[in-house]
Short mmCIF file of C-alpha atoms in Angstrom, two decimals:
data_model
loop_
_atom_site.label_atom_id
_atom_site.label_comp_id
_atom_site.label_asym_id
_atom_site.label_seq_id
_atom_site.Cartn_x
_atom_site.Cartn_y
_atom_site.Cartn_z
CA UNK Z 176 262.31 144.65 156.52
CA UNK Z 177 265.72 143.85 156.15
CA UNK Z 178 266.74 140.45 154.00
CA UNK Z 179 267.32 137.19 156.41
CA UNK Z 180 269.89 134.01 154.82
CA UNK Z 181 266.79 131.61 154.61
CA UNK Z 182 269.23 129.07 155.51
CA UNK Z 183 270.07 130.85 159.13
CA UNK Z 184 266.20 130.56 160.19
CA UNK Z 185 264.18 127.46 161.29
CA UNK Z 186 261.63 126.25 158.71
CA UNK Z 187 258.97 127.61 160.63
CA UNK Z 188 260.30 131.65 160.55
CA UNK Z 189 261.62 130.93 156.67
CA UNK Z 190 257.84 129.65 155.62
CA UNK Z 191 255.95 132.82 157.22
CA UNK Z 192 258.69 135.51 155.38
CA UNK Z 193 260.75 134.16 152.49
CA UNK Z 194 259.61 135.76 149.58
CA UNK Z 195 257.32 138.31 150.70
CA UNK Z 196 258.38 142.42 151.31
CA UNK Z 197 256.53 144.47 152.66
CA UNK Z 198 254.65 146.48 150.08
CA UNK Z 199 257.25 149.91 148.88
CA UNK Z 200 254.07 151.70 147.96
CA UNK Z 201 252.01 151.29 150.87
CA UNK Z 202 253.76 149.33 153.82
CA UNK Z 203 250.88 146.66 153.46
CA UNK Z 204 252.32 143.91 154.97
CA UNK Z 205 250.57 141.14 152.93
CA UNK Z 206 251.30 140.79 149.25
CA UNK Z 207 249.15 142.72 147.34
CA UNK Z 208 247.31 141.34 144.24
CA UNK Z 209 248.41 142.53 141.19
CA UNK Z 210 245.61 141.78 139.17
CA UNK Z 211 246.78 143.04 135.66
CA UNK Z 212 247.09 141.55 132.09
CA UNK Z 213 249.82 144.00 131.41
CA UNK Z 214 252.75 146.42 132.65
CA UNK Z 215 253.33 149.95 131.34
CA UNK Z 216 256.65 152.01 130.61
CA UNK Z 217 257.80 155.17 131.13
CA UNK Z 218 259.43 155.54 127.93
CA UNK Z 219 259.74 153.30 124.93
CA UNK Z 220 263.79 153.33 125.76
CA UNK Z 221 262.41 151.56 129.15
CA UNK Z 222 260.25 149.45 127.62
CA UNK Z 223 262.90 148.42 124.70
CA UNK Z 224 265.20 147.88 127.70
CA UNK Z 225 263.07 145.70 129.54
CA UNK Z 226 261.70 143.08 126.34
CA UNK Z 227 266.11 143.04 125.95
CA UNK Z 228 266.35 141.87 129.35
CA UNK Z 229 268.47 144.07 130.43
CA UNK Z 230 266.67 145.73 133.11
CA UNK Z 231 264.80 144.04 136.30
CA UNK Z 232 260.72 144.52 135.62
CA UNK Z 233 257.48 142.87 134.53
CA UNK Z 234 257.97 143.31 130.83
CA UNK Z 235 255.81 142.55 127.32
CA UNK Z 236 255.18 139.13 128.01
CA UNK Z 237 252.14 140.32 130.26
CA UNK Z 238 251.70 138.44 133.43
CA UNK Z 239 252.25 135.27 131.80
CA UNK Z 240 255.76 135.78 131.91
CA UNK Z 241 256.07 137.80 135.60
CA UNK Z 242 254.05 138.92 138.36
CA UNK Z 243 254.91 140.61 141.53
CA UNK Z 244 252.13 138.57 143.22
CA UNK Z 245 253.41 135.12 141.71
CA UNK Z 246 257.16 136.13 141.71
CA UNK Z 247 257.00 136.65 145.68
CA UNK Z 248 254.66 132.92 145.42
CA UNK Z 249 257.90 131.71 143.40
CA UNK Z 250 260.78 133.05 146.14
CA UNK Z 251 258.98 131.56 149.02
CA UNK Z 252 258.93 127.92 147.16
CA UNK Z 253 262.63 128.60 146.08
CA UNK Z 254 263.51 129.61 150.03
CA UNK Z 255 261.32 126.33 151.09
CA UNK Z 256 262.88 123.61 148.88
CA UNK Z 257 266.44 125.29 149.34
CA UNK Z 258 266.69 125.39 144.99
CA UNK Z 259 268.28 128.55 143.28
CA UNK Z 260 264.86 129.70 141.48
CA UNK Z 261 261.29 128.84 141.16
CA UNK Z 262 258.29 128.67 138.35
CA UNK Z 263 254.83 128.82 139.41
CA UNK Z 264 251.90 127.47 136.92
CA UNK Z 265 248.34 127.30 136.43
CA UNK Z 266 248.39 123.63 138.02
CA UNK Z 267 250.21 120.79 138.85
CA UNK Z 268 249.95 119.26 135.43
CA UNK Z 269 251.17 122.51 134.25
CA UNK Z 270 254.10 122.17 136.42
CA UNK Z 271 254.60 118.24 134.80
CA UNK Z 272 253.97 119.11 131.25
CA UNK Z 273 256.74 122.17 131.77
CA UNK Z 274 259.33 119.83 132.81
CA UNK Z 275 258.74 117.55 130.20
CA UNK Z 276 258.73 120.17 126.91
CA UNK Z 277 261.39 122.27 128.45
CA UNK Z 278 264.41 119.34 128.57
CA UNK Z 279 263.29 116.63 126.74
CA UNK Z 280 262.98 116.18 122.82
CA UNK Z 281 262.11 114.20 120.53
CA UNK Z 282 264.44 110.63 119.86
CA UNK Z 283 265.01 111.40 123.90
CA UNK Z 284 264.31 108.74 126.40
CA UNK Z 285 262.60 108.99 129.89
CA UNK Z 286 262.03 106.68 132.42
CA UNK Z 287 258.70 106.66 134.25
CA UNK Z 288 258.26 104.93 137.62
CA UNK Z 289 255.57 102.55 136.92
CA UNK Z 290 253.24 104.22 139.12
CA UNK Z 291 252.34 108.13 138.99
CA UNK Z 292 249.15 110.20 139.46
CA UNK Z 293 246.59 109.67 136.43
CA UNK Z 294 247.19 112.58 134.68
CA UNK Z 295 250.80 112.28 134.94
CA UNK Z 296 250.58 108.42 133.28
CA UNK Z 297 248.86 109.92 130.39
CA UNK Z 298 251.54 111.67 129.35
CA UNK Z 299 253.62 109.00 129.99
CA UNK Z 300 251.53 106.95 127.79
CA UNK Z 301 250.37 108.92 125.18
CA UNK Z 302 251.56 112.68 125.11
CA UNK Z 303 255.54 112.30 125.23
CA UNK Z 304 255.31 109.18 122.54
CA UNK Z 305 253.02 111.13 120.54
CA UNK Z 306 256.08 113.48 120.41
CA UNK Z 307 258.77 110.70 119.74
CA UNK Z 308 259.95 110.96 122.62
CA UNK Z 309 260.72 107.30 124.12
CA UNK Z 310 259.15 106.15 127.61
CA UNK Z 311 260.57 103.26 129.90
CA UNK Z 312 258.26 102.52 133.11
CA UNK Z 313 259.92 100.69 136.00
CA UNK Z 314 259.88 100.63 139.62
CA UNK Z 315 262.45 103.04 140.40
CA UNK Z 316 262.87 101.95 143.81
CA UNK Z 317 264.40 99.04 142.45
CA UNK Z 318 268.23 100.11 141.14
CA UNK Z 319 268.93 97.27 139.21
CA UNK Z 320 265.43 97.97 137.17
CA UNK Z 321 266.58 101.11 136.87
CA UNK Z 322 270.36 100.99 136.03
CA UNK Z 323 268.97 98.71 133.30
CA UNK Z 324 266.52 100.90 131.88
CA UNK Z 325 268.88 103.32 130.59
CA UNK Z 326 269.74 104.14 126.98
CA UNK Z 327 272.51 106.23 125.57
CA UNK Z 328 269.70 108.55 124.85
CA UNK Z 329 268.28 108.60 128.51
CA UNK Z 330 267.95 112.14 129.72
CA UNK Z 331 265.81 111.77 132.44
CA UNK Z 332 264.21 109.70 135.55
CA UNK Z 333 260.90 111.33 137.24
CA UNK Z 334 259.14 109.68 139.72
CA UNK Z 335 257.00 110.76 142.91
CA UNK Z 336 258.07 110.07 146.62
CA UNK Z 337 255.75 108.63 147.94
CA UNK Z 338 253.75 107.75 145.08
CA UNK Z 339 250.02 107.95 144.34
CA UNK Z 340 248.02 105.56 145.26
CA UNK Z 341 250.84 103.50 146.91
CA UNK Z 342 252.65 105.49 149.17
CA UNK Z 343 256.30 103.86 147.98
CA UNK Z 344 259.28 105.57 149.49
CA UNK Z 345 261.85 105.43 146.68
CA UNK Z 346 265.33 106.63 147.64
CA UNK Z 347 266.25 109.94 145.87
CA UNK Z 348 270.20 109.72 146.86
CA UNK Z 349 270.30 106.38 145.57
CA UNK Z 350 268.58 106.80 142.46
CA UNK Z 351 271.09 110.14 141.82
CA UNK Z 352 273.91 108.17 142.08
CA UNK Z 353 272.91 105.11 140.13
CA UNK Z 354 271.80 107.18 137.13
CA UNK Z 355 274.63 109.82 137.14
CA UNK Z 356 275.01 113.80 136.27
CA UNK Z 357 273.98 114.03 132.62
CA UNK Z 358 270.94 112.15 133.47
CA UNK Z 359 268.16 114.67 135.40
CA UNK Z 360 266.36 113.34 138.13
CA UNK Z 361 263.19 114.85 138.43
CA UNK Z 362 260.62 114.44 141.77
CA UNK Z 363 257.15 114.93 142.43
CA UNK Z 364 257.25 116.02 146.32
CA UNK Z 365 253.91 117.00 146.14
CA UNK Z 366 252.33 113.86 148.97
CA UNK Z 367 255.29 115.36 151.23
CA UNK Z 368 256.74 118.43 150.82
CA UNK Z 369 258.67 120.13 152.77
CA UNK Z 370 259.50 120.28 156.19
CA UNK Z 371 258.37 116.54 155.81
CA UNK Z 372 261.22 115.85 152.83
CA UNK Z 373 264.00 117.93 151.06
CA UNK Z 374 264.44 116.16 148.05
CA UNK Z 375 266.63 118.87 146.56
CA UNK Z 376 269.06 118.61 149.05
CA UNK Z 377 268.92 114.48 148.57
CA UNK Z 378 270.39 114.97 145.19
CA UNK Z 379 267.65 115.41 142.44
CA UNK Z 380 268.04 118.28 140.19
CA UNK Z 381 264.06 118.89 140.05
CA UNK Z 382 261.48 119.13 142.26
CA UNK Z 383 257.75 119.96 141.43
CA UNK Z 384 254.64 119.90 143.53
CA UNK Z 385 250.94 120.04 142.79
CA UNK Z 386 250.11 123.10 144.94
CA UNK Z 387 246.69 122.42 144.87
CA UNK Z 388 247.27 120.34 147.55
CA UNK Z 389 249.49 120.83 151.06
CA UNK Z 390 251.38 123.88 149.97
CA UNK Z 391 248.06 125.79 149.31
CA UNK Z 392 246.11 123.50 152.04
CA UNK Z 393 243.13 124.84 151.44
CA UNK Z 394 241.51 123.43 148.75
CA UNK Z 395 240.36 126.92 146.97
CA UNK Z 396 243.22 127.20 144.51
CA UNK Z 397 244.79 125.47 141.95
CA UNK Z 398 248.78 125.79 140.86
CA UNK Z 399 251.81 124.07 140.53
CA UNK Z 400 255.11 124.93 141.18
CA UNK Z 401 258.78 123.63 139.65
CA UNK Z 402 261.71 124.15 141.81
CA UNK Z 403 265.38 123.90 140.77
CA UNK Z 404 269.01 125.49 139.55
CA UNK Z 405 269.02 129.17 138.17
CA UNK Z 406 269.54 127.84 134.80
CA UNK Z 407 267.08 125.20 134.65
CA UNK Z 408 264.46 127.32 135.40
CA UNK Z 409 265.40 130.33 133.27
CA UNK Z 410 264.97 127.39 129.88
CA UNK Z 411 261.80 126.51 131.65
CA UNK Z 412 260.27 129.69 132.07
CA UNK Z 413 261.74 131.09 128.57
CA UNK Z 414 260.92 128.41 125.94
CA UNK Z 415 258.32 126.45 127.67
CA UNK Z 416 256.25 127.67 130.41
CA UNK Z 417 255.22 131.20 128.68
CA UNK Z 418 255.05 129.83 125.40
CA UNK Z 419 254.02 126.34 124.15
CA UNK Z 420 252.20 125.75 127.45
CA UNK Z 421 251.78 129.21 128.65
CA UNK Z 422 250.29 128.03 132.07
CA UNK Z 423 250.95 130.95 134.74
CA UNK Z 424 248.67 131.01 137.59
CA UNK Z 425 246.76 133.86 138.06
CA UNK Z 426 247.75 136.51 140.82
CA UNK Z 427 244.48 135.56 142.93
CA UNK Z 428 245.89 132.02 143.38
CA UNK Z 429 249.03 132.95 143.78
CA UNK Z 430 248.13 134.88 146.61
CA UNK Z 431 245.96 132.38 148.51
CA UNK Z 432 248.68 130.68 148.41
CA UNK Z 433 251.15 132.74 149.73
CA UNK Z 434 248.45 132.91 152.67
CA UNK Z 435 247.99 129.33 152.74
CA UNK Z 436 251.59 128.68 153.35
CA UNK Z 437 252.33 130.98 156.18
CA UNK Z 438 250.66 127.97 158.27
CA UNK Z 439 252.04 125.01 156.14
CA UNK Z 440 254.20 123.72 159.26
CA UNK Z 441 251.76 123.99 161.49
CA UNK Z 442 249.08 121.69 159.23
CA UNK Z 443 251.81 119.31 157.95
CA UNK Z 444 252.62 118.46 161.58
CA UNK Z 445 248.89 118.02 162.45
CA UNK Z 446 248.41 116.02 159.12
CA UNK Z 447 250.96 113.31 159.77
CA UNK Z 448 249.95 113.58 163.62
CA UNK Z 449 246.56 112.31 162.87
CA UNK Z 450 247.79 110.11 159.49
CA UNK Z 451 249.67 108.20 161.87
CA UNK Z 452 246.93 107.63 164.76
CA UNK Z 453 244.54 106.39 161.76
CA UNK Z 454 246.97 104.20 160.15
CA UNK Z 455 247.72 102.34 163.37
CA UNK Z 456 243.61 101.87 163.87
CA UNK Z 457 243.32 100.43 160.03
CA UNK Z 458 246.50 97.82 160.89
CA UNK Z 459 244.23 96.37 163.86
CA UNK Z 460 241.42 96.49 161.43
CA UNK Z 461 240.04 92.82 160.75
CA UNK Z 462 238.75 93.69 157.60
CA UNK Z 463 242.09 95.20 156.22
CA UNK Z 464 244.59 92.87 154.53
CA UNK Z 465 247.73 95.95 154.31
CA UNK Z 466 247.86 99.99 155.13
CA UNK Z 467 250.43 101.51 153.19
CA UNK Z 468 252.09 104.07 155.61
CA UNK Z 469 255.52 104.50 155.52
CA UNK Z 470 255.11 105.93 159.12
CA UNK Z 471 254.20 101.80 160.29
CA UNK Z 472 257.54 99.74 161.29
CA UNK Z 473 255.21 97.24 158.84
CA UNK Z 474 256.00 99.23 156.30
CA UNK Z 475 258.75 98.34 153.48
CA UNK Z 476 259.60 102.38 153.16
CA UNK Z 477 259.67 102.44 156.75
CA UNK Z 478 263.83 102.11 157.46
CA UNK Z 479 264.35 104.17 154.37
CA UNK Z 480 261.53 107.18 155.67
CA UNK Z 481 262.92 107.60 158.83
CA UNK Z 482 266.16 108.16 156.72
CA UNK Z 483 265.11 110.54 154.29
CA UNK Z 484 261.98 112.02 155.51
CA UNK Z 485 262.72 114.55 158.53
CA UNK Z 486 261.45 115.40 162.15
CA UNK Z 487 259.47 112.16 162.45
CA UNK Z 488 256.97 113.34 160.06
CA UNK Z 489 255.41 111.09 157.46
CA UNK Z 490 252.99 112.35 155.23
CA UNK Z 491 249.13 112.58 155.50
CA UNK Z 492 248.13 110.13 153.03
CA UNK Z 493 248.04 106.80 153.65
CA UNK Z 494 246.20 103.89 151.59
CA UNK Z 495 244.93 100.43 152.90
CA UNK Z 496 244.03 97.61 150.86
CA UNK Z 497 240.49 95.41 152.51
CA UNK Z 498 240.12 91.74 152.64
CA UNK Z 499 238.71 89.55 150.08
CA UNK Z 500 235.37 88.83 150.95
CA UNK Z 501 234.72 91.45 153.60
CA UNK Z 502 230.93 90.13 154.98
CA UNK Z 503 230.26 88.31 151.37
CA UNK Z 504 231.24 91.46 149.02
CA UNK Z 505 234.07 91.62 146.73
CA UNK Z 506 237.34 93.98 147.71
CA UNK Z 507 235.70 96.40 144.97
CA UNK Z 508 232.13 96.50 146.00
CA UNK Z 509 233.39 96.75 150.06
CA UNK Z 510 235.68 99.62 148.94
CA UNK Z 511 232.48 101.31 147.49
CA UNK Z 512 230.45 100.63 149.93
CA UNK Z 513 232.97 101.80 152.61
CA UNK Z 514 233.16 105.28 151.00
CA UNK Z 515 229.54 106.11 150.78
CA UNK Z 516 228.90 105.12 154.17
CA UNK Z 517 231.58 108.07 155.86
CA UNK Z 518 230.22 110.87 157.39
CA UNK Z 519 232.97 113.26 158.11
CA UNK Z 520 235.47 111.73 155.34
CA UNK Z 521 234.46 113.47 152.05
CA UNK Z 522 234.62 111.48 148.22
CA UNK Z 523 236.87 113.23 146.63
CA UNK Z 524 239.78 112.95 144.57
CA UNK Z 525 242.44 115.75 145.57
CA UNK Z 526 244.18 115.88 148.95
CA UNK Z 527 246.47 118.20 151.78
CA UNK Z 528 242.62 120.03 152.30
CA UNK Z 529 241.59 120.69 156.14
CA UNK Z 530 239.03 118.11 155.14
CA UNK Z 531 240.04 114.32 155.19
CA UNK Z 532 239.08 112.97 151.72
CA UNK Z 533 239.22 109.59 150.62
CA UNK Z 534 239.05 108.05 147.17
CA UNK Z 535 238.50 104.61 145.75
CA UNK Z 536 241.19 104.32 142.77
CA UNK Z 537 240.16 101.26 140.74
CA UNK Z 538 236.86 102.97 139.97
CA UNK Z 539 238.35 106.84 140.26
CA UNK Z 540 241.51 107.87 139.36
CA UNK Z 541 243.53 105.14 138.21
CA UNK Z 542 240.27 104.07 136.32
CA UNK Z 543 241.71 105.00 133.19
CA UNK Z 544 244.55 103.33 133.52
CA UNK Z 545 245.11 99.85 132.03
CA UNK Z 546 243.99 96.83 134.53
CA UNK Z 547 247.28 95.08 134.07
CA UNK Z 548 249.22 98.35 134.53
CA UNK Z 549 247.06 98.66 137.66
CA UNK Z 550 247.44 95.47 139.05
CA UNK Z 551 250.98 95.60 137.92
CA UNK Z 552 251.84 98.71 140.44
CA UNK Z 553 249.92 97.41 143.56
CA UNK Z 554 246.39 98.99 142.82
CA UNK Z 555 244.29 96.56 143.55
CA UNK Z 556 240.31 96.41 143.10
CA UNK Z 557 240.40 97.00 147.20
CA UNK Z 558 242.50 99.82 147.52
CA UNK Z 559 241.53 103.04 149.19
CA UNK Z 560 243.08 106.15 149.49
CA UNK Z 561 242.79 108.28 152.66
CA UNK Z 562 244.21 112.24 153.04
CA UNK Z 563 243.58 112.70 156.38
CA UNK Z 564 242.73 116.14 157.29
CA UNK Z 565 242.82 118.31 160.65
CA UNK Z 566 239.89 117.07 162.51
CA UNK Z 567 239.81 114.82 165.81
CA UNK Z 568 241.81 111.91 164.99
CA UNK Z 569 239.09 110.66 167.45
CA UNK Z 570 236.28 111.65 165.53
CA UNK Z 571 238.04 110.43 162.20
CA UNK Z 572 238.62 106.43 163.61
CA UNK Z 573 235.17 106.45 164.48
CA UNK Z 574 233.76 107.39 161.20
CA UNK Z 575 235.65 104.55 159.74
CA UNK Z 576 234.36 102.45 162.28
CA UNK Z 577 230.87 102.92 161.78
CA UNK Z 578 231.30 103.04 157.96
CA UNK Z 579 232.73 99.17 158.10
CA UNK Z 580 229.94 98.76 160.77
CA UNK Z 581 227.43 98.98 157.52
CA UNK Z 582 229.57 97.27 154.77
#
């Protein structure tokens, strides 16, 4: 099969074949799984060529350090965020850590929006200052905050768009602009990636994505991926991801989820098809004080996501915040209560599966964080968080209905 300009192709062609040849040794036309440790030589000239680098192969780092399974994994995220090169890892906190240990060191400074996934805050919190490396946490939406956050040592700004548990839009062109070229601006895509968002072509220098969640879409594998320029990832990949972390998935995951994303357009679309039909149902909702959708003309984001979010799509995850009081229970113990009472909606804390999954964050995964640090970035005792999957939007408004039926 002859090599297509990625950029010549609609998303939908460029998601089914970037990356992926058909196998030289067989013709098979998925990728096979090349489920080894280690890669032999011909000769020790070939092998001494290959540890040199100056040869193309799979060389002595074993497949921590290359994998014809992952590599075609890593050329399809490249094609699909439009970045020079890609590097896969063993999860999406693999994929954070990575970024953080390959460009930043210590006496650096980094500025945290003030509201990211759990595991991401931690090593906001306590990893990177553990290292000496400083940490500023504002709301990067807001430029001024941000313009005045930064130090002579400032070497980077990461934040996700939208954000977990929130769903806040935050404007990548802007925030490229206000903080300048020496100053990398790094994005977590993974609530919308592509062909919902480009934010590689909206001017950050990083993007990196839980694929755990919509890329894989399955929920049977974990990974993470970090997308960017040729050089970027070559320091990644050399001095961070196959050494001090030394996080590669393995080539099983990597090829689920070269399978799961041959149909990633088709369940994004169906995703924020049915996000949107269950978002307009909660803002009707009497016992819902705010849905957080940036998809909603109520929304804040909403001018700004039509802007920078593309073909009318959304996202899938939305979050809705319930009344005070909601038939005599607290916001927290309705929340609760609302969970355990869906029947097609599972409790659980991921999201981007076929499944719809929903999640109470005060008492799940912002638990762990700080109650003024919660309250202080919107999460509120009666928050929930909704992915909603590829069922009936139908069947998914009444589950909610008859779950606040028994609050």
């Amino acid at each position: 099969m002859s090599k297509l300009d990625w950029n010549s192709v609609d998303f939908e062609t460029m998601i089914i074949h970037a990356g992926q040849e058909h196998d030289s040794a067989y013709g098979a036309l998925a990728t096979p799984i090349y489920q080894t440790s280690t890669f032999c030589f011909e000769t020790v000239e070939e092998g001494a060529a290959k540890f040199a680098n100056e040869i193309p192969g799979y060389h002595p780092v074993y497949t921590r350090g290359g994998n014809p399974t992952t590599r075609a994994f890593e050329l399809k995220c490249a094609a699909m965020e439009g970045g020079e090169d890609a590097v896969a890892t063993a999860s999406g906190m693999g994929a954070v850590g990575s970024v953080m240990l390959a460009f930043l060191k210590c006496g650096d400074h980094v500025i945290f929006d003030n509201s990211v996934y759990g595991g991401t805050n931690h090593v906001a919190t306590t990893n990177l200052p553990n290292l000496g490396i400083e940490v500023s946490r504002v709301d990067t939406a807001d430029l001024e905050a941000l313009k005045a956050a930064i130090r002579p040592n400032t070497k980077m700004v990461y934040f996700e768009t939208p954000n977990n548990p929130m769903i806040k839009v935050t404007d990548v062109a802007a925030v490229k602009a206000a903080v300048g070229k020496d100053i990398r601006v790094v994005v977590d895509a993974t609530f919308a990636p592509p062909p919902i968002q480009h934010v590689l072509k909206l001017g950050a220098d990083i993007v990196l994505h839980s694929i755990t969640k919509y890329i894989n879409g399955h929920g049977d594998a974990l990974g993470g991926v970090v997308v960017g320029s040729a050089a970027d990832m070559k320091q990644l990949r050399a001095n961070c991801m196959t050494k001090i972390n030394g996080c590669p998935p393995s080539p099983f995951n990597s090829y689920l989820v070269l399978r799961g994303m041959k149909t990633l357009a088709l369940r994004v679309e169906r995703h924020c098809q049915n996000a949107m039909a269950v978002a307009k149902y909660l803002e009707q909702n009497p016992y819902v004080k705010t849905v957080y959708y940036p998809g909603l003309e109520s929304s804040p984001s909403h001018e700004l996501a039509c802007r920078q979010m593309e073909n009318g799509l959304f996202g899938g995850i939305l979050s809705f915040e319930l009344k005070d009081d909601v038939k005599g229970l607290s916001s927290f113990e309705a929340g609760k209560k609302l969970l355990n009472n869906m029947k097609i909606a599972s409790i659980a804390v991921s999201l981007g599966d076929p499944d719809t999954l929903i999640e109470h964050p005060a008492s799940m995964t912002h638990a762990g964080v700080a109650p003024e640090a919660r309250l202080a970035a919107g999460i509120t005792d009666g928050l929930v968080r909704m992915s909603v999957g590829l069922e009936s939007a139908k069947d998914l408004i009444n589950d909610l209905e008859q779950a606040f039926e028994k609050i």
